[in-house]
mmCIF file of C-alpha atoms in Angstrom:
data_model
loop_
_atom_site.group_PDB
_atom_site.id
_atom_site.type_symbol
_atom_site.label_atom_id
_atom_site.label_comp_id
_atom_site.label_asym_id
_atom_site.label_seq_id
_atom_site.Cartn_x
_atom_site.Cartn_y
_atom_site.Cartn_z
ATOM 1 C CA MET M 1 25.638 58.033 105.012
ATOM 2 C CA LYS M 2 26.491 58.575 108.543
ATOM 3 C CA VAL M 3 29.480 57.344 110.478
ATOM 4 C CA THR M 4 30.378 58.129 113.871
ATOM 5 C CA ILE M 5 34.501 59.033 114.558
ATOM 6 C CA VAL M 6 35.932 59.013 117.822
ATOM 7 C CA MET M 7 39.372 59.587 119.284
ATOM 8 C CA ARG M 8 41.898 57.714 121.478
ATOM 9 C CA GLY M 9 45.123 58.338 123.385
ATOM 10 C CA THR M 10 46.455 61.688 122.666
ATOM 11 C CA LEU M 11 44.394 62.234 119.770
ATOM 12 C CA ARG M 12 41.559 63.058 122.350
ATOM 13 C CA LYS M 13 43.502 65.959 123.592
ATOM 14 C CA ALA M 14 44.551 67.180 120.051
ATOM 15 C CA PHE M 15 40.956 66.775 118.138
ATOM 16 C CA GLY M 16 38.463 66.281 121.041
ATOM 17 C CA ALA M 17 37.308 63.543 123.081
ATOM 18 C CA GLU M 18 33.560 63.303 122.037
ATOM 19 C CA GLU M 19 31.965 61.313 119.295
ATOM 20 C CA LYS M 20 31.419 63.150 116.436
ATOM 21 C CA VAL M 21 28.637 61.787 113.934
ATOM 22 C CA VAL M 22 29.454 63.094 110.323
ATOM 23 C CA GLU M 23 27.952 62.595 106.834
ATOM 24 C CA VAL M 24 30.124 61.375 104.078
ATOM 25 C CA PRO M 25 29.623 60.090 100.810
ATOM 26 C CA ASP M 26 28.949 56.828 99.434
ATOM 27 C CA GLY M 27 32.278 55.117 98.806
ATOM 28 C CA CYS M 28 34.400 57.463 101.211
ATOM 29 C CA THR M 29 37.535 55.867 102.813
ATOM 30 C CA VAL M 30 38.702 56.059 106.321
ATOM 31 C CA ASP M 31 41.170 58.674 105.561
ATOM 32 C CA GLU M 32 38.351 60.932 103.819
ATOM 33 C CA ALA M 33 36.210 60.442 106.819
ATOM 34 C CA LEU M 34 38.678 61.874 109.239
ATOM 35 C CA GLN M 35 39.530 64.746 106.687
ATOM 36 C CA THR M 36 35.777 65.766 107.117
ATOM 37 C CA ILE M 37 36.524 66.478 110.937
ATOM 38 C CA GLY M 38 39.742 68.117 109.893
ATOM 39 C CA ILE M 39 42.259 65.377 110.322
ATOM 40 C CA ASN M 40 45.269 64.804 108.072
ATOM 41 C CA TYR M 41 46.735 61.691 109.558
ATOM 42 C CA ARG M 42 49.855 62.404 107.303
ATOM 43 C CA GLU M 43 50.352 65.600 109.738
ATOM 44 C CA VAL M 44 49.548 64.088 112.904
ATOM 45 C CA LYS M 45 52.847 63.099 114.600
ATOM 46 C CA ASN M 46 51.647 60.476 116.739
ATOM 47 C CA PHE M 47 48.883 59.106 114.693
ATOM 48 C CA GLY M 48 48.977 55.451 115.364
ATOM 49 C CA PHE M 49 46.068 53.213 113.505
ATOM 50 C CA VAL M 50 42.228 53.015 112.774
ATOM 51 C CA SER M 51 39.714 50.502 113.691
ATOM 52 C CA VAL M 52 36.307 50.278 112.336
ATOM 53 C CA ASN M 53 33.716 48.200 114.467
ATOM 54 C CA ASN M 54 36.673 47.501 116.396
ATOM 55 C CA MET M 55 38.480 45.809 113.570
ATOM 56 C CA ARG M 56 41.972 47.006 112.606
ATOM 57 C CA VAL M 57 41.894 48.546 108.991
ATOM 58 C CA MET M 58 43.641 50.171 106.749
ATOM 59 C CA ILE M 59 43.417 54.147 106.402
ATOM 60 C CA SER M 60 42.431 53.696 102.742
ATOM 61 C CA ASP M 61 39.726 51.018 103.242
ATOM 62 C CA PRO M 62 36.102 51.890 102.473
ATOM 63 C CA VAL M 63 33.585 52.733 105.365
ATOM 64 C CA ASN M 64 30.018 51.917 105.474
ATOM 65 C CA GLU M 65 26.638 53.515 107.057
ATOM 66 C CA GLY M 66 26.942 53.485 110.741
ATOM 67 C CA ASP M 67 30.428 52.392 110.944
ATOM 68 C CA TYR M 68 32.339 53.230 114.293
ATOM 69 C CA ILE M 69 35.736 54.716 113.352
ATOM 70 C CA LYS M 70 38.531 55.177 116.071
ATOM 71 C CA ALA M 71 41.442 56.716 115.498
ATOM 72 C CA PHE M 72 44.533 55.697 118.223
ATOM 73 C CA SER M 73 47.603 57.321 118.852
ATOM 74 C CA LYS M 74 50.829 55.581 118.383
ATOM 75 C CA VAL M 75 51.918 54.021 121.766
ATOM 76 C CA SER M 76 55.746 52.631 121.713
ATOM 77 C CA GLY M 77 57.315 53.386 124.947
ATOM 78 C CA GLY M 78 58.347 50.851 127.291
ATOM 79 C CA MET U 1 54.395 21.843 146.816
ATOM 80 C CA ASN U 2 56.633 24.611 147.871
ATOM 81 C CA GLU U 3 54.975 26.806 150.268
ATOM 82 C CA ARG U 4 56.190 29.884 148.629
ATOM 83 C CA TYR U 5 53.762 29.219 145.920
ATOM 84 C CA LEU U 6 50.619 28.439 147.747
ATOM 85 C CA ARG U 7 48.753 31.544 146.947
ATOM 86 C CA ASN U 8 49.469 31.001 143.308
ATOM 87 C CA ILE U 9 47.031 27.971 143.712
ATOM 88 C CA GLY U 10 43.626 28.629 142.777
ATOM 89 C CA VAL U 11 44.718 30.550 139.789
ATOM 90 C CA ILE U 12 47.286 27.702 138.712
ATOM 91 C CA ALA U 13 46.955 23.968 139.419
ATOM 92 C CA GLU U 14 49.826 22.255 141.435
ATOM 93 C CA ASP U 15 50.961 20.433 138.139
ATOM 94 C CA GLU U 16 50.736 23.758 136.072
ATOM 95 C CA GLN U 17 53.259 25.142 138.736
ATOM 96 C CA GLU U 18 55.221 22.434 138.167
ATOM 97 C CA LEU U 19 55.088 22.779 134.470
ATOM 98 C CA LEU U 20 55.966 26.621 134.907
ATOM 99 C CA SER U 21 59.117 25.854 136.580
ATOM 100 C CA GLN U 22 60.197 23.870 133.686
ATOM 101 C CA LYS U 23 59.663 26.895 131.303
ATOM 102 C CA SER U 24 62.180 29.575 130.134
ATOM 103 C CA VAL U 25 61.289 33.168 129.012
ATOM 104 C CA CYS U 26 63.245 35.753 127.619
ATOM 105 C CA VAL U 27 62.320 39.319 128.769
ATOM 106 C CA ILE U 28 63.912 42.057 126.331
ATOM 107 C CA GLY U 29 64.026 45.262 128.206
ATOM 108 C CA CYS U 30 64.333 45.602 131.906
ATOM 109 C CA GLY U 31 62.839 49.264 132.175
ATOM 110 C CA GLY U 32 59.124 50.561 132.967
ATOM 111 C CA LEU U 33 57.670 47.139 131.456
ATOM 112 C CA GLY U 34 60.523 44.736 131.712
ATOM 113 C CA GLY U 35 60.823 45.262 135.588
ATOM 114 C CA GLY U 36 57.274 44.913 136.671
ATOM 115 C CA VAL U 37 57.353 41.756 134.104
ATOM 116 C CA ILE U 38 60.611 40.124 135.425
ATOM 117 C CA GLU U 39 59.470 40.543 138.950
ATOM 118 C CA ALA U 40 56.014 39.003 138.457
ATOM 119 C CA LEU U 41 57.543 35.874 136.370
ATOM 120 C CA VAL U 42 60.207 35.395 139.314
ATOM 121 C CA ARG U 43 57.703 35.626 141.860
ATOM 122 C CA ILE U 44 55.012 33.070 139.986
ATOM 123 C CA GLY U 45 57.767 30.705 139.519
ATOM 124 C CA VAL U 46 58.786 30.515 135.946
ATOM 125 C CA GLY U 47 62.106 28.093 135.817
ATOM 126 C CA LYS U 48 64.573 30.009 133.629
ATOM 127 C CA LEU U 49 64.556 33.859 132.555
ATOM 128 C CA THR U 50 67.139 35.794 130.289
ATOM 129 C CA VAL U 51 66.947 39.516 130.741
ATOM 130 C CA VAL U 52 68.080 41.556 128.456
ATOM 131 C CA ASP U 53 69.331 45.314 128.163
ATOM 132 C CA SER U 54 72.074 47.108 127.082
ATOM 133 C CA ASP U 55 71.313 50.452 128.843
ATOM 134 C CA VAL U 56 72.243 51.727 132.532
ATOM 135 C CA PHE U 57 69.843 53.015 134.989
ATOM 136 C CA ASP U 58 69.541 57.312 134.993
ATOM 137 C CA LEU U 59 67.779 59.329 137.308
ATOM 138 C CA THR U 60 64.623 59.849 135.034
ATOM 139 C CA ASN U 61 63.907 56.152 135.394
ATOM 140 C CA LEU U 62 63.161 56.075 139.304
ATOM 141 C CA ASN U 63 59.582 57.561 138.739
ATOM 142 C CA ARG U 64 58.288 54.440 137.240
ATOM 143 C CA GLN U 65 61.024 51.723 136.909
ATOM 144 C CA VAL U 66 61.028 49.309 139.921
ATOM 145 C CA LEU U 67 64.302 47.848 139.328
ATOM 146 C CA SER U 68 65.984 51.365 139.712
ATOM 147 C CA ASN U 69 66.590 52.968 143.186
ATOM 148 C CA GLU U 70 68.778 55.481 144.351
ATOM 149 C CA GLY U 71 71.833 53.551 144.770
ATOM 150 C CA ASN U 72 72.100 51.653 141.481
ATOM 151 C CA ILE U 73 72.124 54.726 139.013
ATOM 152 C CA GLY U 74 74.786 54.223 136.408
ATOM 153 C CA LYS U 75 74.857 50.498 136.913
ATOM 154 C CA ALA U 76 73.715 47.848 133.987
ATOM 155 C CA LYS U 77 69.868 47.296 133.953
ATOM 156 C CA ALA U 78 69.963 43.944 133.079
ATOM 157 C CA ALA U 79 72.721 42.596 135.553
ATOM 158 C CA GLU U 80 70.879 44.775 138.116
ATOM 159 C CA ALA U 81 67.752 42.798 137.266
ATOM 160 C CA ALA U 82 69.538 39.561 138.029
ATOM 161 C CA SER U 83 71.070 40.220 141.299
ATOM 162 C CA GLN U 84 67.742 41.645 142.727
ATOM 163 C CA MET U 85 65.624 38.610 141.258
ATOM 164 C CA LYS U 86 67.972 36.287 143.232
ATOM 165 C CA LEU U 87 66.872 38.098 146.624
ATOM 166 C CA ILE U 88 63.189 37.175 145.483
ATOM 167 C CA ASN U 89 63.431 33.899 144.695
ATOM 168 C CA SER U 90 66.581 31.698 144.240
ATOM 169 C CA ASN U 91 64.753 28.994 142.625
ATOM 170 C CA VAL U 92 64.720 30.771 139.430
ATOM 171 C CA GLU U 93 67.734 31.074 137.069
ATOM 172 C CA VAL U 94 68.181 34.296 135.864
ATOM 173 C CA THR U 95 70.747 34.950 133.113
ATOM 174 C CA SER U 96 71.470 38.793 132.209
ATOM 175 C CA ARG U 97 72.452 39.864 128.929
ATOM 176 C CA GLY U 98 73.926 43.545 128.316
ATOM 177 C CA ALA U 99 73.302 43.487 124.707
ATOM 178 C CA GLU U 100 71.433 45.542 122.541
ATOM 179 C CA ILE U 101 68.927 44.128 119.982
ATOM 180 C CA THR U 102 70.116 43.886 116.593
ATOM 181 C CA GLU U 103 69.266 41.692 113.505
ATOM 182 C CA ASP U 104 72.423 39.940 113.792
ATOM 183 C CA ASN U 105 72.106 38.935 117.473
ATOM 184 C CA CYS U 106 68.567 38.514 118.052
ATOM 185 C CA CYS U 107 67.807 34.942 117.112
ATOM 186 C CA SER U 108 70.694 33.637 119.027
ATOM 187 C CA ILE U 109 69.577 35.575 122.560
ATOM 188 C CA ILE U 110 66.158 34.395 121.872
ATOM 189 C CA LYS U 111 66.797 30.723 120.562
ATOM 190 C CA GLY U 112 65.723 28.041 122.979
ATOM 191 C CA HIS U 113 63.262 30.117 125.129
ATOM 192 C CA ASP U 114 59.438 29.008 125.621
ATOM 193 C CA LEU U 115 58.301 32.564 125.043
ATOM 194 C CA VAL U 116 59.587 36.025 124.403
ATOM 195 C CA ILE U 117 58.347 39.141 126.242
ATOM 196 C CA ASP U 118 58.557 42.345 124.306
ATOM 197 C CA ALA U 119 59.168 45.358 126.834
ATOM 198 C CA VAL U 120 61.147 47.618 124.717
ATOM 199 C CA ASP U 121 60.991 51.369 124.176
ATOM 200 C CA ASN U 122 61.059 51.784 120.330
ATOM 201 C CA VAL U 123 59.458 50.439 117.501
ATOM 202 C CA LYS U 124 62.388 49.375 115.387
ATOM 203 C CA THR U 125 63.395 46.597 117.927
ATOM 204 C CA ARG U 126 59.994 45.406 117.838
ATOM 205 C CA PHE U 127 60.201 44.740 114.304
ATOM 206 C CA ILE U 128 63.433 42.877 114.833
ATOM 207 C CA LEU U 129 62.089 41.228 117.544
ATOM 208 C CA GLU U 130 58.802 39.963 116.038
ATOM 209 C CA GLU U 131 60.849 38.789 113.058
ATOM 210 C CA ALA U 132 63.212 36.649 115.124
ATOM 211 C CA CYS U 133 60.393 35.114 116.966
ATOM 212 C CA GLU U 134 58.991 33.899 113.685
ATOM 213 C CA LYS U 135 62.329 32.348 112.673
ATOM 214 C CA GLU U 136 62.670 30.568 116.166
ATOM 215 C CA ASN U 137 58.777 29.655 116.209
ATOM 216 C CA ILE U 138 58.144 31.349 119.758
ATOM 217 C CA THR U 139 55.133 33.413 120.570
ATOM 218 C CA LEU U 140 55.904 37.046 121.659
ATOM 219 C CA ILE U 141 54.030 38.880 124.422
ATOM 220 C CA HIS U 142 53.994 42.489 122.999
ATOM 221 C CA GLY U 143 53.462 45.560 125.464
ATOM 222 C CA ALA U 144 54.021 49.266 124.966
ATOM 223 C CA ILE U 145 53.087 52.192 126.806
ATOM 224 C CA GLY U 146 52.937 56.399 126.583
ATOM 225 C CA GLY U 147 51.253 58.801 128.849
ATOM 226 C CA TRP U 148 47.683 57.275 130.060
ATOM 227 C CA SER U 149 47.854 54.643 127.456
ATOM 228 C CA GLY U 150 48.758 51.223 126.909
ATOM 229 C CA GLN U 151 48.559 48.191 124.642
ATOM 230 C CA VAL U 152 49.180 44.427 125.109
ATOM 231 C CA GLY U 153 48.774 42.007 122.240
ATOM 232 C CA VAL U 154 49.925 38.395 121.629
ATOM 233 C CA SER U 155 51.881 37.415 118.502
ATOM 234 C CA ARG U 156 52.106 33.840 117.471
ATOM 235 C CA PRO U 157 54.551 32.948 114.625
ATOM 236 C CA GLY U 158 53.066 34.098 111.460
ATOM 237 C CA ASP U 159 50.590 36.560 113.005
ATOM 238 C CA LYS U 160 52.831 39.783 112.100
ATOM 239 C CA LEU U 161 50.874 41.691 114.688
ATOM 240 C CA ILE U 162 53.635 44.379 115.409
ATOM 241 C CA ARG U 163 53.898 44.511 111.675
ATOM 242 C CA LYS U 164 50.222 45.531 111.463
ATOM 243 C CA ILE U 165 50.297 47.922 114.456
ATOM 244 C CA TYR U 166 52.777 50.243 113.281
ATOM 245 C CA PRO U 167 53.440 51.859 109.914
ATOM 246 C CA ALA U 168 56.111 49.828 107.636
ATOM 247 C CA ASP U 169 58.429 52.994 107.518
ATOM 248 C CA GLU U 170 58.533 53.441 111.124
ATOM 249 C CA GLU U 171 62.304 52.351 111.297
ATOM 250 C CA SER U 172 63.386 54.798 114.039
ATOM 251 C CA SER U 173 64.902 53.629 116.975
ATOM 252 C CA SER U 174 64.362 56.826 119.053
ATOM 253 C CA VAL U 175 62.264 56.691 122.124
ATOM 254 C CA ASP U 176 59.007 59.185 122.098
ATOM 255 C CA THR U 177 58.864 60.703 125.554
ATOM 256 C CA SER U 178 56.348 63.235 124.512
ATOM 257 C CA ALA U 179 53.096 61.933 126.288
ATOM 258 C CA GLY U 180 55.097 61.185 129.920
ATOM 259 C CA ASN U 181 55.839 57.596 131.133
ATOM 260 C CA PRO U 182 53.911 57.443 134.357
ATOM 261 C CA PRO U 183 54.458 54.553 137.077
ATOM 262 C CA PHE U 184 50.998 53.400 136.986
ATOM 263 C CA THR U 185 50.312 52.971 133.067
ATOM 264 C CA ALA U 186 53.685 50.507 133.297
ATOM 265 C CA ALA U 187 52.312 48.624 136.061
ATOM 266 C CA VAL U 188 48.787 48.120 134.630
ATOM 267 C CA VAL U 189 50.582 47.031 131.293
ATOM 268 C CA SER U 190 53.331 44.753 132.516
ATOM 269 C CA ALA U 191 50.724 42.993 135.000
ATOM 270 C CA ILE U 192 48.782 42.188 131.853
ATOM 271 C CA GLN U 193 51.833 41.245 129.575
ATOM 272 C CA VAL U 194 52.582 38.833 132.611
ATOM 273 C CA ALA U 195 49.009 37.287 132.493
ATOM 274 C CA GLU U 196 48.995 36.587 128.881
ATOM 275 C CA ALA U 197 52.317 35.045 129.282
ATOM 276 C CA ILE U 198 51.370 32.728 132.066
ATOM 277 C CA LYS U 199 48.093 31.929 129.881
ATOM 278 C CA VAL U 200 50.185 31.093 126.798
ATOM 279 C CA ILE U 201 52.696 28.758 128.849
ATOM 280 C CA LEU U 202 49.931 26.963 130.353
ATOM 281 C CA GLY U 203 47.810 26.717 127.195
ATOM 282 C CA LYS U 204 44.666 28.386 128.751
ATOM 283 C CA GLU U 205 42.103 30.113 126.514
ATOM 284 C CA ASP U 206 40.999 33.701 125.838
ATOM 285 C CA VAL U 207 44.633 34.800 125.212
ATOM 286 C CA LEU U 208 45.001 38.208 123.050
ATOM 287 C CA TYR U 209 46.342 35.857 119.963
ATOM 288 C CA ASN U 210 46.498 38.413 117.128
ATOM 289 C CA LYS U 211 44.527 41.044 119.017
ATOM 290 C CA LEU U 212 45.334 44.370 120.865
ATOM 291 C CA LEU U 213 43.894 45.094 124.383
ATOM 292 C CA MET U 214 43.928 49.101 124.072
ATOM 293 C CA ILE U 215 43.851 50.885 127.634
ATOM 294 C CA ASP U 216 43.327 54.586 128.558
ATOM 295 C CA LEU U 217 43.670 54.843 132.073
ATOM 296 C CA SER U 218 42.572 58.530 131.791
ATOM 297 C CA GLU U 219 39.108 57.648 131.079
ATOM 298 C CA HIS U 220 38.826 53.994 132.161
ATOM 299 C CA SER U 221 38.942 52.739 128.556
ATOM 300 C CA TYR U 222 39.605 48.977 127.855
ATOM 301 C CA GLU U 223 38.910 47.730 124.255
ATOM 302 C CA THR U 224 40.199 44.874 122.197
ATOM 303 C CA ILE U 225 41.047 45.433 118.649
ATOM 304 C CA GLU U 226 41.085 42.494 116.266
ATOM 305 C CA PHE U 227 43.014 42.048 113.270
#
């Protein structure tokens, strides 16, 4: 199945600003989908959270055909 | 009707202006976000403000913190906020607290206020704030900035929005300055925090309850994430 992945905030600079449409296996998690484009969130210092179709999800949640995944950098200053 | 509030009318009704004057808001942090929030709340006519910060101004604050100037470097941010706000609107009662927020003092500091504004610069303090707001049954207006990006959300007691935004093991109280902190991001995010604060106080619709508005000024991206 195909999903779309896009970066937000400082992650755009690190991993590119363009949308990436990737083929992932059925039952794939958000984490596994990100790894198909070379992103291991555990190793990204400013990784914040992910949304699927503009809903906050957990990185271990499954994705579905056509899902739109956004990965946001952590924003914590004041 | 006090003439100084005439330009509020249209956004705020006269009876709502009166209601605002009876409300109290606690602003935690008097830096980039806090400065903008405090000034706007004072100008619009909230009745009482408590402004909290344990820090003093330094030279790196001058690029964005509207309460800082070349003459008050080294001075306490909270006390400076209170004295400057008296010059803008003497109708507003501003109390300064030079305290660092801890688990031990947070509830007593925010107790009795109608609303709390998160204008702090680290995640650990935000966790403490949200938990204290839940205990005291007070809504929290969250804001955060970093580089071109910012975010605003509104956490009612029970929403646990902050806990959903940041990882549970994020207990650092250190300040991340790696993305930079320009004046325009602080201005935008603090303005939206105040707009949400006024909507909450006046019971208006379309508040960012349990949602996060994500802003990226580098690409004109404004999107709301639901939780």
